[in-house]
JSON list of C-alpha atoms in Angstrom, two decimals:
[
{"chain": "X", "resi": 61, "resn": "VAL", "atom": "CA", "xyz": [134.62, 114.07, 110.27]},
{"chain": "X", "resi": 62, "resn": "ARG", "atom": "CA", "xyz": [133.98, 113.73, 106.43]},
{"chain": "X", "resi": 63, "resn": "PRO", "atom": "CA", "xyz": [131.18, 116.18, 104.74]},
{"chain": "X", "resi": 64, "resn": "VAL", "atom": "CA", "xyz": [128.11, 114.68, 104.38]},
{"chain": "X", "resi": 65, "resn": "THR", "atom": "CA", "xyz": [127.40, 113.61, 100.69]},
{"chain": "X", "resi": 66, "resn": "PRO", "atom": "CA", "xyz": [124.31, 115.20, 98.89]},
{"chain": "X", "resi": 67, "resn": "PRO", "atom": "CA", "xyz": [121.15, 113.58, 98.99]},
{"chain": "X", "resi": 68, "resn": "VAL", "atom": "CA", "xyz": [120.25, 111.12, 96.33]},
{"chain": "X", "resi": 69, "resn": "PRO", "atom": "CA", "xyz": [116.87, 111.03, 95.05]},
{"chain": "X", "resi": 70, "resn": "PRO", "atom": "CA", "xyz": [114.65, 108.56, 96.74]},
{"chain": "X", "resi": 71, "resn": "ARG", "atom": "CA", "xyz": [114.67, 104.82, 95.61]},
{"chain": "X", "resi": 72, "resn": "TYR", "atom": "CA", "xyz": [111.24, 102.98, 95.53]},
{"chain": "X", "resi": 73, "resn": "PHE", "atom": "CA", "xyz": [110.30, 99.30, 95.80]},
{"chain": "X", "resi": 74, "resn": "GLY", "atom": "CA", "xyz": [107.31, 100.09, 93.69]},
{"chain": "X", "resi": 75, "resn": "LYS", "atom": "CA", "xyz": [103.82, 98.95, 93.93]},
{"chain": "X", "resi": 76, "resn": "GLY", "atom": "CA", "xyz": [103.66, 95.48, 94.70]},
{"chain": "X", "resi": 77, "resn": "GLU", "atom": "CA", "xyz": [102.20, 92.79, 97.27]},
{"chain": "X", "resi": 78, "resn": "SER", "atom": "CA", "xyz": [103.60, 89.92, 98.92]},
{"chain": "X", "resi": 79, "resn": "HIS", "atom": "CA", "xyz": [102.34, 86.74, 100.35]},
{"chain": "X", "resi": 80, "resn": "ILE", "atom": "CA", "xyz": [104.34, 84.59, 102.71]},
{"chain": "X", "resi": 81, "resn": "ARG", "atom": "CA", "xyz": [102.49, 81.05, 103.95]},
{"chain": "X", "resi": 82, "resn": "LEU", "atom": "CA", "xyz": [103.08, 80.99, 107.82]},
{"chain": "X", "resi": 83, "resn": "TYR", "atom": "CA", "xyz": [101.76, 78.31, 109.68]},
{"chain": "X", "resi": 84, "resn": "GLY", "atom": "CA", "xyz": [99.13, 79.38, 112.32]},
{"chain": "X", "resi": 85, "resn": "GLU", "atom": "CA", "xyz": [96.00, 80.88, 112.33]},
{"chain": "X", "resi": 86, "resn": "ASP", "atom": "CA", "xyz": [96.69, 84.33, 112.63]},
{"chain": "X", "resi": 87, "resn": "THR", "atom": "CA", "xyz": [97.28, 86.57, 109.51]},
{"chain": "X", "resi": 88, "resn": "GLN", "atom": "CA", "xyz": [99.66, 89.60, 109.51]},
{"chain": "X", "resi": 89, "resn": "ALA", "atom": "CA", "xyz": [99.27, 92.50, 107.08]},
{"chain": "X", "resi": 90, "resn": "VAL", "atom": "CA", "xyz": [101.20, 95.74, 106.50]},
{"chain": "X", "resi": 91, "resn": "LEU", "atom": "CA", "xyz": [99.44, 98.73, 104.51]},
{"chain": "X", "resi": 92, "resn": "ALA", "atom": "CA", "xyz": [101.97, 101.45, 104.07]},
{"chain": "X", "resi": 93, "resn": "ALA", "atom": "CA", "xyz": [102.46, 104.56, 101.97]},
{"chain": "X", "resi": 94, "resn": "GLU", "atom": "CA", "xyz": [105.87, 107.03, 101.43]},
{"chain": "X", "resi": 95, "resn": "GLY", "atom": "CA", "xyz": [106.54, 108.54, 104.54]},
{"chain": "X", "resi": 96, "resn": "VAL", "atom": "CA", "xyz": [109.38, 110.82, 105.42]},
{"chain": "X", "resi": 97, "resn": "SER", "atom": "CA", "xyz": [113.00, 110.58, 105.40]},
{"chain": "X", "resi": 98, "resn": "ALA", "atom": "CA", "xyz": [114.95, 110.55, 108.56]},
{"chain": "X", "resi": 99, "resn": "GLY", "atom": "CA", "xyz": [116.41, 113.82, 107.78]},
{"chain": "X", "resi": 100, "resn": "SER", "atom": "CA", "xyz": [113.10, 115.31, 107.01]},
{"chain": "X", "resi": 101, "resn": "GLU", "atom": "CA", "xyz": [111.79, 118.58, 108.82]},
{"chain": "X", "resi": 102, "resn": "ASP", "atom": "CA", "xyz": [108.38, 116.92, 108.95]},
{"chain": "X", "resi": 103, "resn": "LEU", "atom": "CA", "xyz": [109.93, 113.67, 110.88]},
{"chain": "X", "resi": 104, "resn": "PRO", "atom": "CA", "xyz": [108.58, 115.01, 114.33]},
{"chain": "X", "resi": 105, "resn": "LYS", "atom": "CA", "xyz": [104.92, 115.17, 112.80]},
{"chain": "X", "resi": 106, "resn": "TYR", "atom": "CA", "xyz": [105.19, 111.56, 111.86]},
{"chain": "X", "resi": 107, "resn": "VAL", "atom": "CA", "xyz": [106.31, 110.74, 114.98]},
{"chain": "X", "resi": 108, "resn": "VAL", "atom": "CA", "xyz": [103.48, 112.34, 116.78]},
{"chain": "X", "resi": 109, "resn": "LEU", "atom": "CA", "xyz": [100.99, 110.88, 114.52]},
{"chain": "X", "resi": 110, "resn": "GLN", "atom": "CA", "xyz": [102.31, 107.38, 114.90]},
{"chain": "X", "resi": 111, "resn": "HIS", "atom": "CA", "xyz": [102.09, 107.64, 118.81]},
{"chain": "X", "resi": 112, "resn": "LEU", "atom": "CA", "xyz": [98.49, 109.34, 118.09]},
{"chain": "X", "resi": 113, "resn": "LEU", "atom": "CA", "xyz": [97.52, 106.20, 116.19]},
{"chain": "X", "resi": 114, "resn": "GLY", "atom": "CA", "xyz": [99.44, 103.41, 118.46]},
{"chain": "X", "resi": 115, "resn": "VAL", "atom": "CA", "xyz": [102.66, 101.93, 118.84]},
{"chain": "X", "resi": 116, "resn": "GLU", "atom": "CA", "xyz": [103.65, 98.93, 120.80]},
{"chain": "X", "resi": 117, "resn": "ASN", "atom": "CA", "xyz": [103.69, 99.56, 124.76]},
{"chain": "X", "resi": 118, "resn": "PHE", "atom": "CA", "xyz": [106.38, 100.78, 126.62]},
{"chain": "X", "resi": 119, "resn": "VAL", "atom": "CA", "xyz": [104.78, 99.96, 130.15]},
{"chain": "X", "resi": 120, "resn": "LYS", "atom": "CA", "xyz": [104.93, 96.12, 130.97]},
{"chain": "X", "resi": 121, "resn": "ARG", "atom": "CA", "xyz": [101.50, 94.61, 130.77]},
{"chain": "X", "resi": 122, "resn": "GLY", "atom": "CA", "xyz": [100.33, 98.03, 129.38]},
{"chain": "X", "resi": 123, "resn": "SER", "atom": "CA", "xyz": [97.34, 98.55, 127.33]},
{"chain": "X", "resi": 124, "resn": "MET", "atom": "CA", "xyz": [96.85, 99.97, 123.90]},
{"chain": "X", "resi": 125, "resn": "SER", "atom": "CA", "xyz": [93.40, 100.52, 124.40]},
{"chain": "X", "resi": 126, "resn": "SER", "atom": "CA", "xyz": [93.09, 104.55, 124.53]},
{"chain": "X", "resi": 127, "resn": "THR", "atom": "CA", "xyz": [94.68, 104.82, 120.91]},
{"chain": "X", "resi": 128, "resn": "ARG", "atom": "CA", "xyz": [93.06, 104.99, 118.00]},
{"chain": "X", "resi": 129, "resn": "LEU", "atom": "CA", "xyz": [94.53, 101.56, 116.41]},
{"chain": "X", "resi": 130, "resn": "GLY", "atom": "CA", "xyz": [94.01, 99.79, 119.70]},
{"chain": "X", "resi": 131, "resn": "VAL", "atom": "CA", "xyz": [90.24, 100.57, 119.80]},
{"chain": "X", "resi": 132, "resn": "CYS", "atom": "CA", "xyz": [90.15, 99.29, 116.26]},
{"chain": "X", "resi": 133, "resn": "ALA", "atom": "CA", "xyz": [91.96, 96.07, 117.57]},
{"chain": "X", "resi": 134, "resn": "GLY", "atom": "CA", "xyz": [89.56, 95.62, 120.62]},
{"chain": "X", "resi": 135, "resn": "GLN", "atom": "CA", "xyz": [86.85, 95.03, 118.38]},
{"chain": "X", "resi": 136, "resn": "VAL", "atom": "CA", "xyz": [88.25, 91.86, 116.93]},
{"chain": "X", "resi": 137, "resn": "SER", "atom": "CA", "xyz": [89.09, 88.96, 119.43]},
{"chain": "X", "resi": 138, "resn": "GLY", "atom": "CA", "xyz": [92.94, 88.06, 119.38]},
{"chain": "X", "resi": 139, "resn": "ALA", "atom": "CA", "xyz": [93.98, 91.22, 117.26]},
{"chain": "X", "resi": 140, "resn": "CYS", "atom": "CA", "xyz": [96.46, 93.74, 117.62]},
{"chain": "X", "resi": 141, "resn": "MET", "atom": "CA", "xyz": [97.49, 96.62, 115.50]},
{"chain": "X", "resi": 142, "resn": "ARG", "atom": "CA", "xyz": [100.05, 99.43, 115.72]},
{"chain": "X", "resi": 143, "resn": "ALA", "atom": "CA", "xyz": [101.39, 102.21, 113.26]},
{"chain": "X", "resi": 144, "resn": "VAL", "atom": "CA", "xyz": [104.81, 101.93, 111.99]},
{"chain": "X", "resi": 145, "resn": "ASN", "atom": "CA", "xyz": [107.14, 105.06, 110.93]},
{"chain": "X", "resi": 146, "resn": "ILE", "atom": "CA", "xyz": [110.19, 103.51, 109.12]},
{"chain": "X", "resi": 147, "resn": "ASN", "atom": "CA", "xyz": [112.55, 106.32, 108.28]},
{"chain": "X", "resi": 148, "resn": "HIS", "atom": "CA", "xyz": [115.49, 105.87, 106.09]},
{"chain": "X", "resi": 149, "resn": "SER", "atom": "CA", "xyz": [118.27, 108.33, 104.53]},
{"chain": "X", "resi": 150, "resn": "ASP", "atom": "CA", "xyz": [116.28, 108.94, 101.39]},
{"chain": "X", "resi": 151, "resn": "THR", "atom": "CA", "xyz": [112.58, 108.15, 102.12]},
{"chain": "X", "resi": 152, "resn": "GLY", "atom": "CA", "xyz": [110.37, 106.24, 104.53]},
{"chain": "X", "resi": 153, "resn": "LEU", "atom": "CA", "xyz": [107.14, 104.32, 104.96]},
{"chain": "X", "resi": 154, "resn": "PHE", "atom": "CA", "xyz": [104.41, 105.22, 107.04]},
{"chain": "X", "resi": 155, "resn": "GLY", "atom": "CA", "xyz": [101.51, 102.73, 107.95]},
{"chain": "X", "resi": 156, "resn": "VAL", "atom": "CA", "xyz": [99.96, 100.23, 109.90]},
{"chain": "X", "resi": 157, "resn": "VAL", "atom": "CA", "xyz": [100.78, 96.63, 110.78]},
{"chain": "X", "resi": 158, "resn": "ALA", "atom": "CA", "xyz": [97.80, 94.29, 111.98]},
{"chain": "X", "resi": 159, "resn": "THR", "atom": "CA", "xyz": [97.78, 90.74, 113.08]},
{"chain": "X", "resi": 160, "resn": "ALA", "atom": "CA", "xyz": [94.14, 89.04, 113.38]},
{"chain": "X", "resi": 161, "resn": "PRO", "atom": "CA", "xyz": [92.89, 85.45, 112.74]},
{"chain": "X", "resi": 162, "resn": "GLY", "atom": "CA", "xyz": [92.38, 84.97, 108.94]},
{"chain": "X", "resi": 163, "resn": "THR", "atom": "CA", "xyz": [88.71, 85.28, 109.01]},
{"chain": "X", "resi": 164, "resn": "GLN", "atom": "CA", "xyz": [88.85, 88.73, 110.63]},
{"chain": "X", "resi": 165, "resn": "ILE", "atom": "CA", "xyz": [92.10, 90.55, 109.03]},
{"chain": "X", "resi": 166, "resn": "ARG", "atom": "CA", "xyz": [89.82, 92.56, 106.24]},
{"chain": "X", "resi": 167, "resn": "ARG", "atom": "CA", "xyz": [87.75, 94.01, 109.02]},
{"chain": "X", "resi": 168, "resn": "LEU", "atom": "CA", "xyz": [90.57, 95.14, 111.12]},
{"chain": "X", "resi": 169, "resn": "LEU", "atom": "CA", "xyz": [92.51, 96.50, 108.43]},
{"chain": "X", "resi": 170, "resn": "GLU", "atom": "CA", "xyz": [89.24, 98.37, 107.22]},
{"chain": "X", "resi": 171, "resn": "ALA", "atom": "CA", "xyz": [88.63, 99.80, 110.89]},
{"chain": "X", "resi": 172, "resn": "GLY", "atom": "CA", "xyz": [91.94, 101.14, 110.81]},
{"chain": "X", "resi": 173, "resn": "LEU", "atom": "CA", "xyz": [92.15, 102.61, 107.66]},
{"chain": "X", "resi": 174, "resn": "SER", "atom": "CA", "xyz": [89.01, 104.43, 109.01]},
{"chain": "X", "resi": 175, "resn": "ALA", "atom": "CA", "xyz": [90.49, 105.56, 112.14]},
{"chain": "X", "resi": 176, "resn": "CYS", "atom": "CA", "xyz": [93.51, 106.97, 109.84]},
{"chain": "X", "resi": 177, "resn": "ARG", "atom": "CA", "xyz": [90.97, 108.75, 107.38]},
{"chain": "X", "resi": 178, "resn": "ASP", "atom": "CA", "xyz": [89.02, 109.99, 110.59]},
{"chain": "X", "resi": 179, "resn": "VAL", "atom": "CA", "xyz": [92.38, 111.89, 111.94]},
{"chain": "X", "resi": 180, "resn": "ALA", "atom": "CA", "xyz": [93.22, 112.96, 108.31]},
{"chain": "X", "resi": 181, "resn": "LYS", "atom": "CA", "xyz": [89.60, 114.67, 108.06]},
{"chain": "X", "resi": 182, "resn": "LYS", "atom": "CA", "xyz": [88.47, 115.70, 111.29]},
{"chain": "X", "resi": 183, "resn": "GLY", "atom": "CA", "xyz": [91.67, 116.25, 113.16]},
{"chain": "X", "resi": 184, "resn": "VAL", "atom": "CA", "xyz": [92.17, 115.44, 117.01]},
{"chain": "X", "resi": 185, "resn": "PRO", "atom": "CA", "xyz": [91.03, 117.31, 120.20]},
{"chain": "X", "resi": 186, "resn": "SER", "atom": "CA", "xyz": [94.32, 119.00, 121.53]},
{"chain": "X", "resi": 187, "resn": "SER", "atom": "CA", "xyz": [94.23, 116.89, 125.01]},
{"chain": "X", "resi": 188, "resn": "GLU", "atom": "CA", "xyz": [94.73, 113.79, 122.47]},
{"chain": "X", "resi": 189, "resn": "LEU", "atom": "CA", "xyz": [97.53, 115.55, 120.50]},
{"chain": "X", "resi": 190, "resn": "THR", "atom": "CA", "xyz": [99.31, 116.47, 123.81]},
{"chain": "X", "resi": 191, "resn": "ALA", "atom": "CA", "xyz": [99.15, 113.04, 125.09]},
{"chain": "X", "resi": 192, "resn": "SER", "atom": "CA", "xyz": [100.44, 111.73, 121.59]},
{"chain": "X", "resi": 193, "resn": "LYS", "atom": "CA", "xyz": [103.43, 114.16, 122.09]},
{"chain": "X", "resi": 194, "resn": "LYS", "atom": "CA", "xyz": [104.29, 113.00, 125.66]},
{"chain": "X", "resi": 195, "resn": "ARG", "atom": "CA", "xyz": [104.32, 109.47, 124.35]},
{"chain": "X", "resi": 196, "resn": "ALA", "atom": "CA", "xyz": [106.72, 110.41, 121.51]},
{"chain": "X", "resi": 197, "resn": "LYS", "atom": "CA", "xyz": [108.95, 112.19, 124.00]},
{"chain": "X", "resi": 198, "resn": "THR", "atom": "CA", "xyz": [109.15, 109.11, 126.28]},
{"chain": "X", "resi": 199, "resn": "ALA", "atom": "CA", "xyz": [110.11, 107.12, 123.17]},
{"chain": "X", "resi": 200, "resn": "VAL", "atom": "CA", "xyz": [112.84, 109.35, 122.24]},
{"chain": "X", "resi": 201, "resn": "LEU", "atom": "CA", "xyz": [114.18, 109.47, 125.75]},
{"chain": "X", "resi": 202, "resn": "SER", "atom": "CA", "xyz": [114.13, 105.72, 126.20]},
{"chain": "X", "resi": 203, "resn": "GLN", "atom": "CA", "xyz": [116.51, 105.95, 123.69]},
{"chain": "X", "resi": 204, "resn": "TYR", "atom": "CA", "xyz": [118.91, 107.33, 126.11]},
{"chain": "X", "resi": 205, "resn": "GLU", "atom": "CA", "xyz": [118.40, 104.60, 128.99]},
{"chain": "X", "resi": 206, "resn": "ASP", "atom": "CA", "xyz": [121.47, 102.65, 128.34]},
{"chain": "X", "resi": 207, "resn": "THR", "atom": "CA", "xyz": [124.77, 102.99, 126.44]},
{"chain": "X", "resi": 208, "resn": "GLU", "atom": "CA", "xyz": [123.86, 100.08, 123.69]},
{"chain": "X", "resi": 209, "resn": "GLN", "atom": "CA", "xyz": [120.52, 101.99, 122.73]},
{"chain": "X", "resi": 210, "resn": "LEU", "atom": "CA", "xyz": [122.53, 105.56, 122.99]},
{"chain": "X", "resi": 211, "resn": "HIS", "atom": "CA", "xyz": [125.11, 104.36, 120.68]},
{"chain": "X", "resi": 212, "resn": "ASN", "atom": "CA", "xyz": [122.64, 102.63, 118.22]},
{"chain": "X", "resi": 213, "resn": "SER", "atom": "CA", "xyz": [120.53, 105.91, 118.22]},
{"chain": "X", "resi": 214, "resn": "LEU", "atom": "CA", "xyz": [123.68, 108.34, 117.59]},
{"chain": "X", "resi": 215, "resn": "LEU", "atom": "CA", "xyz": [125.02, 106.10, 114.66]},
{"chain": "X", "resi": 216, "resn": "LEU", "atom": "CA", "xyz": [121.47, 105.86, 113.14]},
{"chain": "X", "resi": 217, "resn": "GLN", "atom": "CA", "xyz": [121.48, 109.75, 113.25]},
{"chain": "X", "resi": 218, "resn": "VAL", "atom": "CA", "xyz": [124.62, 110.17, 111.58]},
{"chain": "X", "resi": 219, "resn": "ALA", "atom": "CA", "xyz": [124.21, 107.29, 108.76]},
{"chain": "X", "resi": 220, "resn": "MET", "atom": "CA", "xyz": [120.49, 108.55, 108.04]},
{"chain": "X", "resi": 221, "resn": "SER", "atom": "CA", "xyz": [120.77, 112.21, 108.47]},
{"chain": "X", "resi": 222, "resn": "GLY", "atom": "CA", "xyz": [124.50, 113.15, 108.47]},
{"chain": "X", "resi": 223, "resn": "LYS", "atom": "CA", "xyz": [124.03, 115.16, 111.89]},
{"chain": "X", "resi": 224, "resn": "VAL", "atom": "CA", "xyz": [123.21, 114.37, 115.45]},
{"chain": "X", "resi": 225, "resn": "SER", "atom": "CA", "xyz": [120.52, 115.86, 117.62]},
{"chain": "X", "resi": 226, "resn": "SER", "atom": "CA", "xyz": [120.33, 115.99, 121.40]},
{"chain": "X", "resi": 227, "resn": "ALA", "atom": "CA", "xyz": [117.74, 114.59, 123.40]},
{"chain": "X", "resi": 228, "resn": "ARG", "atom": "CA", "xyz": [116.62, 118.15, 124.28]},
{"chain": "X", "resi": 229, "resn": "GLU", "atom": "CA", "xyz": [116.51, 118.98, 120.28]},
{"chain": "X", "resi": 230, "resn": "MET", "atom": "CA", "xyz": [114.21, 116.16, 119.35]},
{"chain": "X", "resi": 231, "resn": "THR", "atom": "CA", "xyz": [111.73, 116.82, 122.23]},
{"chain": "X", "resi": 232, "resn": "ASP", "atom": "CA", "xyz": [111.69, 120.38, 121.37]},
{"chain": "X", "resi": 233, "resn": "GLU", "atom": "CA", "xyz": [110.75, 119.73, 117.68]},
{"chain": "X", "resi": 234, "resn": "ILE", "atom": "CA", "xyz": [108.07, 117.31, 118.77]},
{"chain": "X", "resi": 235, "resn": "ASP", "atom": "CA", "xyz": [106.68, 120.07, 121.28]},
{"chain": "X", "resi": 236, "resn": "LYS", "atom": "CA", "xyz": [106.50, 122.23, 118.26]},
{"chain": "X", "resi": 237, "resn": "VAL", "atom": "CA", "xyz": [103.87, 119.93, 116.33]},
{"chain": "X", "resi": 238, "resn": "THR", "atom": "CA", "xyz": [100.53, 121.49, 116.05]},
{"chain": "X", "resi": 239, "resn": "LEU", "atom": "CA", "xyz": [97.04, 120.60, 114.61]}
]
């Protein structure tokens, strides 16, 4: 095993926006800000926050209606919205992805941003935090369901943070997240 190279300063894409014309009536939009790197001590907090806001379903034919962003999407016919947490070796992105009819995308994004602001300003009930931690731990443990997922998870951990954490270590870190 070779020693891990020292971290380099984060590299940024910079400010900007991109418009890509696709066919169909739906519009997809991503709103993201700087998140945390894969090796950050704050990563468990971002993982729990992502699950609190809402991610894709792990349950076949399940519903996101109990999540903050799922409630927002329920207000717009044919819409969906989820949180994204992309972590690289030097930095990350955290935000929301929204899909809705073009005439409704602005309304959906405003509702999603409002939901994020509410969490930041008002906090969340402990029962909601507990449920989010359970969903986050389920996501971590699901990486160990088959050999290919396990290998991918281990390789990503080494490539991004220079170390490997056991499932127990990861779920213990999630349990430590507090209000």
